[in-house]
mmCIF file of C-alpha atoms in Angstrom:
data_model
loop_
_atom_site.group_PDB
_atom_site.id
_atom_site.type_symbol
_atom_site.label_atom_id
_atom_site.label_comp_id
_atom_site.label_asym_id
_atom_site.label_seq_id
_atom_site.Cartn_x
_atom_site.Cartn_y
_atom_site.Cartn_z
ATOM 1 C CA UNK A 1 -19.283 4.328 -8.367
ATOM 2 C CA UNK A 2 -21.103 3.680 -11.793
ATOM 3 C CA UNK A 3 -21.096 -0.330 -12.852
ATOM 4 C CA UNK A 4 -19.037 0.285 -16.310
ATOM 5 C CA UNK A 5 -16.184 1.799 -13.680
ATOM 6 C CA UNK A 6 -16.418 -1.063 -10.729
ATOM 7 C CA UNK A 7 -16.260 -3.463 -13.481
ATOM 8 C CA UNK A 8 -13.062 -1.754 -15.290
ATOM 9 C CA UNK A 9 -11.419 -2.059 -11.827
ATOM 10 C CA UNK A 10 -11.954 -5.412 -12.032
ATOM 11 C CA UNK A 11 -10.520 -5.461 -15.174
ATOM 12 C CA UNK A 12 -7.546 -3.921 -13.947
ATOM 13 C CA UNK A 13 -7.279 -6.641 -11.388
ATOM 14 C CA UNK A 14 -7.764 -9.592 -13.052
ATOM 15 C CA UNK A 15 -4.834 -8.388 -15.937
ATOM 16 C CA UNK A 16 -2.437 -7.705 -13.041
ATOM 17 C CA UNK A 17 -3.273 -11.014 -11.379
ATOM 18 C CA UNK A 18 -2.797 -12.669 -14.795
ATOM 19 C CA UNK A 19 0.589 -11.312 -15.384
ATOM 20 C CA UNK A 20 1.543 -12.700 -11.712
ATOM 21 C CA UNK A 21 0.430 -16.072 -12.414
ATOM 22 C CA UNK A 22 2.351 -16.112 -15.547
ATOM 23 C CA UNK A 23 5.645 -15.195 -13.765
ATOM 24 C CA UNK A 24 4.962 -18.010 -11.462
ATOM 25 C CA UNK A 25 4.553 -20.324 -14.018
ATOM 26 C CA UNK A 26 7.954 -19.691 -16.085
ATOM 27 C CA UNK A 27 9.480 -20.362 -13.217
ATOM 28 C CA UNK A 28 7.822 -22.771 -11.531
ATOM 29 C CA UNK A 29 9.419 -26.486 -11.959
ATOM 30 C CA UNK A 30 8.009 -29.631 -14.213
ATOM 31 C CA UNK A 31 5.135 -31.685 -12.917
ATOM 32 C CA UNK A 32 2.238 -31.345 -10.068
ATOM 33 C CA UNK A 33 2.056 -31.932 -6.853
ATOM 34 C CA UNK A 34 -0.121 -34.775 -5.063
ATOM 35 C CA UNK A 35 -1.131 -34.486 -1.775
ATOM 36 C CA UNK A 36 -2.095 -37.603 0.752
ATOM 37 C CA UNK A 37 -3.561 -37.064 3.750
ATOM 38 C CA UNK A 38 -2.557 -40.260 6.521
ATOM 39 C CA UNK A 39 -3.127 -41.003 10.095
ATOM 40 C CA UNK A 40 0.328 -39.751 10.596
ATOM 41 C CA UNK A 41 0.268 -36.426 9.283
ATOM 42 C CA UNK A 42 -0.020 -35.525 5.325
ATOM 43 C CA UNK A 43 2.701 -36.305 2.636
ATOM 44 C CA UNK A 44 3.647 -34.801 -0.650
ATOM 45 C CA UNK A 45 4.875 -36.375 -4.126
ATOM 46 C CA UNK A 46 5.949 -34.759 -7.435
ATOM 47 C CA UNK A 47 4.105 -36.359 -10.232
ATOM 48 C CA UNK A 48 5.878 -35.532 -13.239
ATOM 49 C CA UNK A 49 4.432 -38.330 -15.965
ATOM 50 C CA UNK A 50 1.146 -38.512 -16.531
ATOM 51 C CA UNK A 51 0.607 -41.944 -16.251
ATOM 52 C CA UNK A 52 2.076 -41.788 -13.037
ATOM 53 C CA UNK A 53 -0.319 -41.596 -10.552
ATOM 54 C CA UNK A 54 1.605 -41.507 -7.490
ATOM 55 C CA UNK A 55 4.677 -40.393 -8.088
ATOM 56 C CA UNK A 56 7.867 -39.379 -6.176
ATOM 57 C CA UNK A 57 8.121 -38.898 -2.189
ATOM 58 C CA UNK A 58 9.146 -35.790 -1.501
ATOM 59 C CA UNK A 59 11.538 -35.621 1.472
ATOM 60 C CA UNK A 60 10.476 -33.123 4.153
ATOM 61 C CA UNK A 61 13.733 -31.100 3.650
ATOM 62 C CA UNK A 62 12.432 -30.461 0.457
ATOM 63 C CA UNK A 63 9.624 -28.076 1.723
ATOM 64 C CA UNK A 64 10.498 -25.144 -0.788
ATOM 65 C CA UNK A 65 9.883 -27.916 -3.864
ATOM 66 C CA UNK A 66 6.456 -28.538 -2.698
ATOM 67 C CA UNK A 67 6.043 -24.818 -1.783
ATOM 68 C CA UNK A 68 6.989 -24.122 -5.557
ATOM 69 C CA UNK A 69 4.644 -26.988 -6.927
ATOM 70 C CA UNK A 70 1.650 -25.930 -4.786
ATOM 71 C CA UNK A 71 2.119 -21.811 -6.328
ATOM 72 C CA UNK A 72 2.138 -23.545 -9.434
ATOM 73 C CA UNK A 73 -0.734 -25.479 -9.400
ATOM 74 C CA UNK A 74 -2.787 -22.277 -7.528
ATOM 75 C CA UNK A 75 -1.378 -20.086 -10.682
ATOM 76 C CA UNK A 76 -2.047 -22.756 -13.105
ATOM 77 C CA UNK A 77 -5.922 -22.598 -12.124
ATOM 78 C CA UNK A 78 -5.874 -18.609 -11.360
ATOM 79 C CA UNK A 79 -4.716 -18.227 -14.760
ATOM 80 C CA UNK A 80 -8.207 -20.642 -16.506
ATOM 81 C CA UNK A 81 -10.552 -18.751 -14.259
ATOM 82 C CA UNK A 82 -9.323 -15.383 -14.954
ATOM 83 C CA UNK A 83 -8.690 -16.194 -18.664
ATOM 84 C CA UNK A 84 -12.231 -16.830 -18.772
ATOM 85 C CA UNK A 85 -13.554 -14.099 -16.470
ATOM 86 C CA UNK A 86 -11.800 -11.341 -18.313
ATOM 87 C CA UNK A 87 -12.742 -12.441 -21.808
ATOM 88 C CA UNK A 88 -16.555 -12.344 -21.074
ATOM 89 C CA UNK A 89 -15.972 -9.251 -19.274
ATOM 90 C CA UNK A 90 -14.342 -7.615 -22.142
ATOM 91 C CA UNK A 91 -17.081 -8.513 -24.576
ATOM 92 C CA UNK A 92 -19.525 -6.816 -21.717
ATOM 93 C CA UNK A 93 -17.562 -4.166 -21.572
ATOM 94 C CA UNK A 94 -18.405 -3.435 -25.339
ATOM 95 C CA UNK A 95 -21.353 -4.260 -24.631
ATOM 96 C CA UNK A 96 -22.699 -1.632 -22.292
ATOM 97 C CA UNK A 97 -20.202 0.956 -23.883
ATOM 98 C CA UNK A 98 -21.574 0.778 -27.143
ATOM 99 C CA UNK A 99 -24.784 -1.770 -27.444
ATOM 100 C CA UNK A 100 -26.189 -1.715 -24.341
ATOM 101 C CA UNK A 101 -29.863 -2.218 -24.091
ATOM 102 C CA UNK A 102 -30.673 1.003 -22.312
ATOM 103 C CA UNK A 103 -29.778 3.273 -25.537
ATOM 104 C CA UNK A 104 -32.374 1.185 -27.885
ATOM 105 C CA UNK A 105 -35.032 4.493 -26.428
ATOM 106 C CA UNK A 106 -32.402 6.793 -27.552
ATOM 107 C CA UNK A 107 -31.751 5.487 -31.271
ATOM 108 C CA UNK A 108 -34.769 4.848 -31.931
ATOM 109 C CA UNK A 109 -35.478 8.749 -33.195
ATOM 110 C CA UNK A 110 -37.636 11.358 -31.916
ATOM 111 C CA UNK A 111 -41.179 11.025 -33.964
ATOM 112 C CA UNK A 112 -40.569 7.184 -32.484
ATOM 113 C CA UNK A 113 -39.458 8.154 -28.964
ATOM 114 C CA UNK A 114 -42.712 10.121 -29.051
ATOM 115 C CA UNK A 115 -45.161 7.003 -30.033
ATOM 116 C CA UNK A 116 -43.940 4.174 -27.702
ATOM 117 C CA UNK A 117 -43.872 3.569 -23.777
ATOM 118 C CA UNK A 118 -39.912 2.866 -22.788
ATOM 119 C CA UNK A 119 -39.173 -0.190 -20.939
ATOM 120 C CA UNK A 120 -35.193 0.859 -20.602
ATOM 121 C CA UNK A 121 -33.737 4.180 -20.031
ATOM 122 C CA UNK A 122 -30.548 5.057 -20.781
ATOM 123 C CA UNK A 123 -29.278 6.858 -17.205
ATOM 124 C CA UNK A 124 -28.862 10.382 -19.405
ATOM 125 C CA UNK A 125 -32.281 9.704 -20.516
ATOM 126 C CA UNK A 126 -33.472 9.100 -16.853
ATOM 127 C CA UNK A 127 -31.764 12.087 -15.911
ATOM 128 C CA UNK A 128 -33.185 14.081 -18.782
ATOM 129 C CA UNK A 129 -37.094 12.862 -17.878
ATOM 130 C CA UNK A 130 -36.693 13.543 -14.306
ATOM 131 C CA UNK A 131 -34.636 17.194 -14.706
ATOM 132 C CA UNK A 132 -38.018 17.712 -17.160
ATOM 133 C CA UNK A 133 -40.646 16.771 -14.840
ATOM 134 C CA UNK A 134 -42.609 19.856 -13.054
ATOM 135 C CA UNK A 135 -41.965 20.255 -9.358
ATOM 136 C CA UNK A 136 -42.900 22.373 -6.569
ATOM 137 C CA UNK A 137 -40.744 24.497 -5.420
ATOM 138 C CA UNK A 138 -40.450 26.662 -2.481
ATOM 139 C CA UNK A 139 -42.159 29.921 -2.486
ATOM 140 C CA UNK A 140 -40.558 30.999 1.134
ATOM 141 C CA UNK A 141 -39.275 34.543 1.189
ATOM 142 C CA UNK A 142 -38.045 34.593 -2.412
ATOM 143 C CA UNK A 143 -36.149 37.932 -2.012
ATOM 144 C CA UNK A 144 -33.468 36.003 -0.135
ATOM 145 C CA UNK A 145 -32.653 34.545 -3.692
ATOM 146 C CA UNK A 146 -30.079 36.353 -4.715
ATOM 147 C CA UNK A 147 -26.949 34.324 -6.728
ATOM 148 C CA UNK A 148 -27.447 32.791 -10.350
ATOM 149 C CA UNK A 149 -26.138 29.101 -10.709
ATOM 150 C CA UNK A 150 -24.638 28.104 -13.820
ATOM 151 C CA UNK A 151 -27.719 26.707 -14.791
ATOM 152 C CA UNK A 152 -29.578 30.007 -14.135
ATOM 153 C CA UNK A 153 -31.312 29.867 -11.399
ATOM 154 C CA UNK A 154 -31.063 31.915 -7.930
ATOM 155 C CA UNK A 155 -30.392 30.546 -4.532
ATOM 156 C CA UNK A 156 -30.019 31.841 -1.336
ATOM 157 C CA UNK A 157 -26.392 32.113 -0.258
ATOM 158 C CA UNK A 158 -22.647 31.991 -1.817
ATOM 159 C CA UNK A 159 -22.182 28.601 -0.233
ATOM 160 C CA UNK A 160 -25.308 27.012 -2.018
ATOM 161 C CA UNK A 161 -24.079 28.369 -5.082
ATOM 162 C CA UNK A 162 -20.666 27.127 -4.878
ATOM 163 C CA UNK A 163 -22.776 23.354 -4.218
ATOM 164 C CA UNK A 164 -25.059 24.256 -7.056
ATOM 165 C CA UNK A 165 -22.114 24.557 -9.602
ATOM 166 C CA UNK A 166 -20.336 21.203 -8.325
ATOM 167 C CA UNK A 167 -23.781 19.500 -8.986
ATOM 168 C CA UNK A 168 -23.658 21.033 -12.496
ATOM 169 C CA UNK A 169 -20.150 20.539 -12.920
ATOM 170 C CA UNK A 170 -20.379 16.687 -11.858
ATOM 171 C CA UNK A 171 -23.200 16.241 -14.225
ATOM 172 C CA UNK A 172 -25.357 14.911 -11.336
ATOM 173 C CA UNK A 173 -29.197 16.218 -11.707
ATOM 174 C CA UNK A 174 -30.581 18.260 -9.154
ATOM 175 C CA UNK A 175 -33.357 19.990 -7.948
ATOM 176 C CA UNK A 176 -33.396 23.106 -5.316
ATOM 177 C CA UNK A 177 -35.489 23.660 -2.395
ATOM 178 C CA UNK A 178 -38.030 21.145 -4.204
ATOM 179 C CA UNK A 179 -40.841 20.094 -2.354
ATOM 180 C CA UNK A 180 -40.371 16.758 -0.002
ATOM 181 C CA UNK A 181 -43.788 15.116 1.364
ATOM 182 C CA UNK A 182 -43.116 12.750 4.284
ATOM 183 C CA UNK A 183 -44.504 9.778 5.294
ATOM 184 C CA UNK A 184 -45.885 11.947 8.082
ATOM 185 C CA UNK A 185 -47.896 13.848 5.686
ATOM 186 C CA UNK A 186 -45.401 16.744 6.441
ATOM 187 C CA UNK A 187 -43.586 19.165 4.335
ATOM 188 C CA UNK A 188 -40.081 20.076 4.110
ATOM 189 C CA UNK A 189 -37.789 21.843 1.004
ATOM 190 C CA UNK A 190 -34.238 20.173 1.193
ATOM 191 C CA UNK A 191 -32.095 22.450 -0.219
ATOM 192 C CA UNK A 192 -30.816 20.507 -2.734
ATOM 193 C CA UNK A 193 -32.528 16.888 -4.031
ATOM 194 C CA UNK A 194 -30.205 14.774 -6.314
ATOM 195 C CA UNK A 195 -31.302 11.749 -8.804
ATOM 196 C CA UNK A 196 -28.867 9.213 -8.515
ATOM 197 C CA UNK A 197 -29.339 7.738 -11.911
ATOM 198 C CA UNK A 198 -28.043 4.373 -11.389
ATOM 199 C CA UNK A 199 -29.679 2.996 -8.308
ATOM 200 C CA UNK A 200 -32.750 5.525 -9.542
ATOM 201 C CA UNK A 201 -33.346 6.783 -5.894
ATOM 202 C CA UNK A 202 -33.367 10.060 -4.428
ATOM 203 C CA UNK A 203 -30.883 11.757 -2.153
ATOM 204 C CA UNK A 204 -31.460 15.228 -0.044
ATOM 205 C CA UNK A 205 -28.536 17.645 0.538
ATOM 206 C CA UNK A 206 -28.764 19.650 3.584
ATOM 207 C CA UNK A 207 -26.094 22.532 4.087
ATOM 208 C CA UNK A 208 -26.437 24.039 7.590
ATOM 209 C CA UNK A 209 -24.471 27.232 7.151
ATOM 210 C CA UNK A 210 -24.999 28.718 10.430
ATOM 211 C CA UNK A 211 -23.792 26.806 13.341
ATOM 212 C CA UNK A 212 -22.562 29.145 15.392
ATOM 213 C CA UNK A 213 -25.967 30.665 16.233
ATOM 214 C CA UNK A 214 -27.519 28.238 18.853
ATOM 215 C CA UNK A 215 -30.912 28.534 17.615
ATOM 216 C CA UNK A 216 -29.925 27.628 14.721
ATOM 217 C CA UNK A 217 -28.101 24.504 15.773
ATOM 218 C CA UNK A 218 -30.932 23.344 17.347
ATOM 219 C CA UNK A 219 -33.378 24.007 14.103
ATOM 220 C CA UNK A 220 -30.882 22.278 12.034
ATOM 221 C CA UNK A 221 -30.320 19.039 14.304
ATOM 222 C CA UNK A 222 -34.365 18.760 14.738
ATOM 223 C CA UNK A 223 -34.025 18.761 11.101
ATOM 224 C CA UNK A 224 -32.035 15.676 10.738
ATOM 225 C CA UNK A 225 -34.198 14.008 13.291
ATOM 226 C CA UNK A 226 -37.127 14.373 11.270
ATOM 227 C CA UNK A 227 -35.678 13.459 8.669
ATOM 228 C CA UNK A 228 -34.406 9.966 9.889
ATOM 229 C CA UNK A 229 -37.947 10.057 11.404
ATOM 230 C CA UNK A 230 -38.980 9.677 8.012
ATOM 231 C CA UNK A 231 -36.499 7.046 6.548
ATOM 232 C CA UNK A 232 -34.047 9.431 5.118
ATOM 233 C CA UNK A 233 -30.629 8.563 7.054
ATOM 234 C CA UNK A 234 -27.309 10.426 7.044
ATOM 235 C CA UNK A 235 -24.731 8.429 5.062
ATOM 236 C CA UNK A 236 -27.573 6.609 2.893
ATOM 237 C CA UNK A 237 -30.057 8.941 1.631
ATOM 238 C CA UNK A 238 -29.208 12.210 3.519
ATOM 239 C CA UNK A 239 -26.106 14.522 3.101
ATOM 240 C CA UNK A 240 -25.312 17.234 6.028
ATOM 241 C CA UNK A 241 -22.994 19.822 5.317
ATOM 242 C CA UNK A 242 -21.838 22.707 7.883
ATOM 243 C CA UNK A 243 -20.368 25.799 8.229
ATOM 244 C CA UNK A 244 -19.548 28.458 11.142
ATOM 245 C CA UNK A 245 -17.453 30.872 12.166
ATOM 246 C CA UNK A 246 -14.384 28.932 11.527
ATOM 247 C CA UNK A 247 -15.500 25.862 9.943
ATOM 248 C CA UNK A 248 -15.959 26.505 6.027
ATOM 249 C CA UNK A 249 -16.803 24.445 2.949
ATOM 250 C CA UNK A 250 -14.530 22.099 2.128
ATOM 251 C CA UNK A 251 -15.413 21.873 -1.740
ATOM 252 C CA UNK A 252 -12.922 19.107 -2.740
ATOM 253 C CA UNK A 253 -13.993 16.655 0.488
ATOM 254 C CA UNK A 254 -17.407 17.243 -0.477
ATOM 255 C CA UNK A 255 -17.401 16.017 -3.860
ATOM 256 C CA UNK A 256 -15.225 12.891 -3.382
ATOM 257 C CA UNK A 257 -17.854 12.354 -1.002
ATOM 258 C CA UNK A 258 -20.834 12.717 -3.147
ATOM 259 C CA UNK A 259 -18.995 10.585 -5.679
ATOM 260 C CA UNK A 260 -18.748 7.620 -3.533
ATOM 261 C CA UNK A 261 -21.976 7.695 -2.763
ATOM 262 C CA UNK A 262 -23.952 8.571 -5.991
#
């Protein structure tokens, strides 16, 4: 989840709480409530002047009067904090929406873009660099390329190209079957690697579309292995997807998925 949506959420949360509190209060009754903690137990008084310090006992049958003063006093400070809280988190909002620091690279126009070193990317411009760079790609039986992506370019079954076009579709950048070099000094060619613009990190997509063969189980869970070998880990950095006879891509799961994790 991107930090502009995490932090309307919040948004959300502090209006709702803030309507709450207000209910509370036009209800609640005059005064405060002072609390004094004894030997024998604690006691409660309703201080409704000011310059009244201690003020009234409040009997013990009288529980639902101190209940009412203690949600009013709990509202009554809710309400200052979250006041506060949402009114600098509005002007953030704006902020980031409109003014953030990251697009200063991106209005800055091209013949300028072109004679200074960045020190902030916007995440489309990160996106844009990285989807630019030159990579290698893999050069293994090429034939077996055989269905064009939205984006143009051929991969190797109808399942990848149904996971291509999500990608696309998402707007998340990707690379296929580019070239991975392990801590090991090994080689591998995820089949799809994705730049997760916001935590600037990349994350490999495995899909394993053959389960049902037992060689091929075995190749693909080796696989994994190597990968966690490597400090790529399922859930983190690493997403597995299968198929077999009667297990099939579940499209919808699979995005809500990447989404929570990218």
């Amino acid at each position: 989840m991107k930090l502009q949506d995490e932090l309307l959420i919040r948004k959300a949360s502090l209006g709702k709480a803030l309507l709450a509190a207000k209910k509370v209060l036009d209800h609640a009754p005059d005064g405060k409530l002072r609390i004094s903690r004894k030997k024998t137990g604690v006691q409660f008084y309703h201080v409704k002047n000011p310059k009244d310090t201690r003020g009234r006992y409040i009997k013990k049958e009288q529980i639902d009067l101190v209940k009412r003063l203690a949600a009013k006093g709990y509202a009554s400070r809710l309400k200052r904090r979250a006041t506060r809280e949402l009114r600098v988190l509005t002007e953030y909002l704006e902020i980031i929406s409109d003014k953030s620091a990251d697009r200063v690279f991106d209005e800055i126009g091209e013949t300028r873009r072109k004679l200074v070193t960045p020190i902030l990317l916007s995440e489309s411009r990160r996106a844009e660099i990285w989807m630019n760079e030159e990579f290698v790609s893999n050069s293994f039986r090429p034939e077996e390329k055989k269905y064009e992506t939205h984006r143009g370019e051929l991969v190797r079954s109808k399942s990848e190209l149904l996971i291509a076009n999500m990608y696309a579709e998402l707007g998340i950048p990707y690379r296929y079957e580019s070239e991975l070099v392990l801590k090991d000094g090994g080689r591998m060619f995820p089949d799809f690697t994705l730049f997760d613009t916001r935590r600037r990190r990349l994350i490999y997509h495995e899909h394993f579309g053959m389960m049902d063969d037992a060689d091929y189980w075995d190749n693909a869970i080796r696989k994994i292995e190597r990968y966690q070998k490597n400090g790529i880990f399922l859930g983190i950095n690493l997403i597995a997807t299968f198929e077999g006879r009667n297990t099939s891509l579940n499209m919808r799961e699979l995005s809500q998925s990447i989404l929570s994790l990218i």
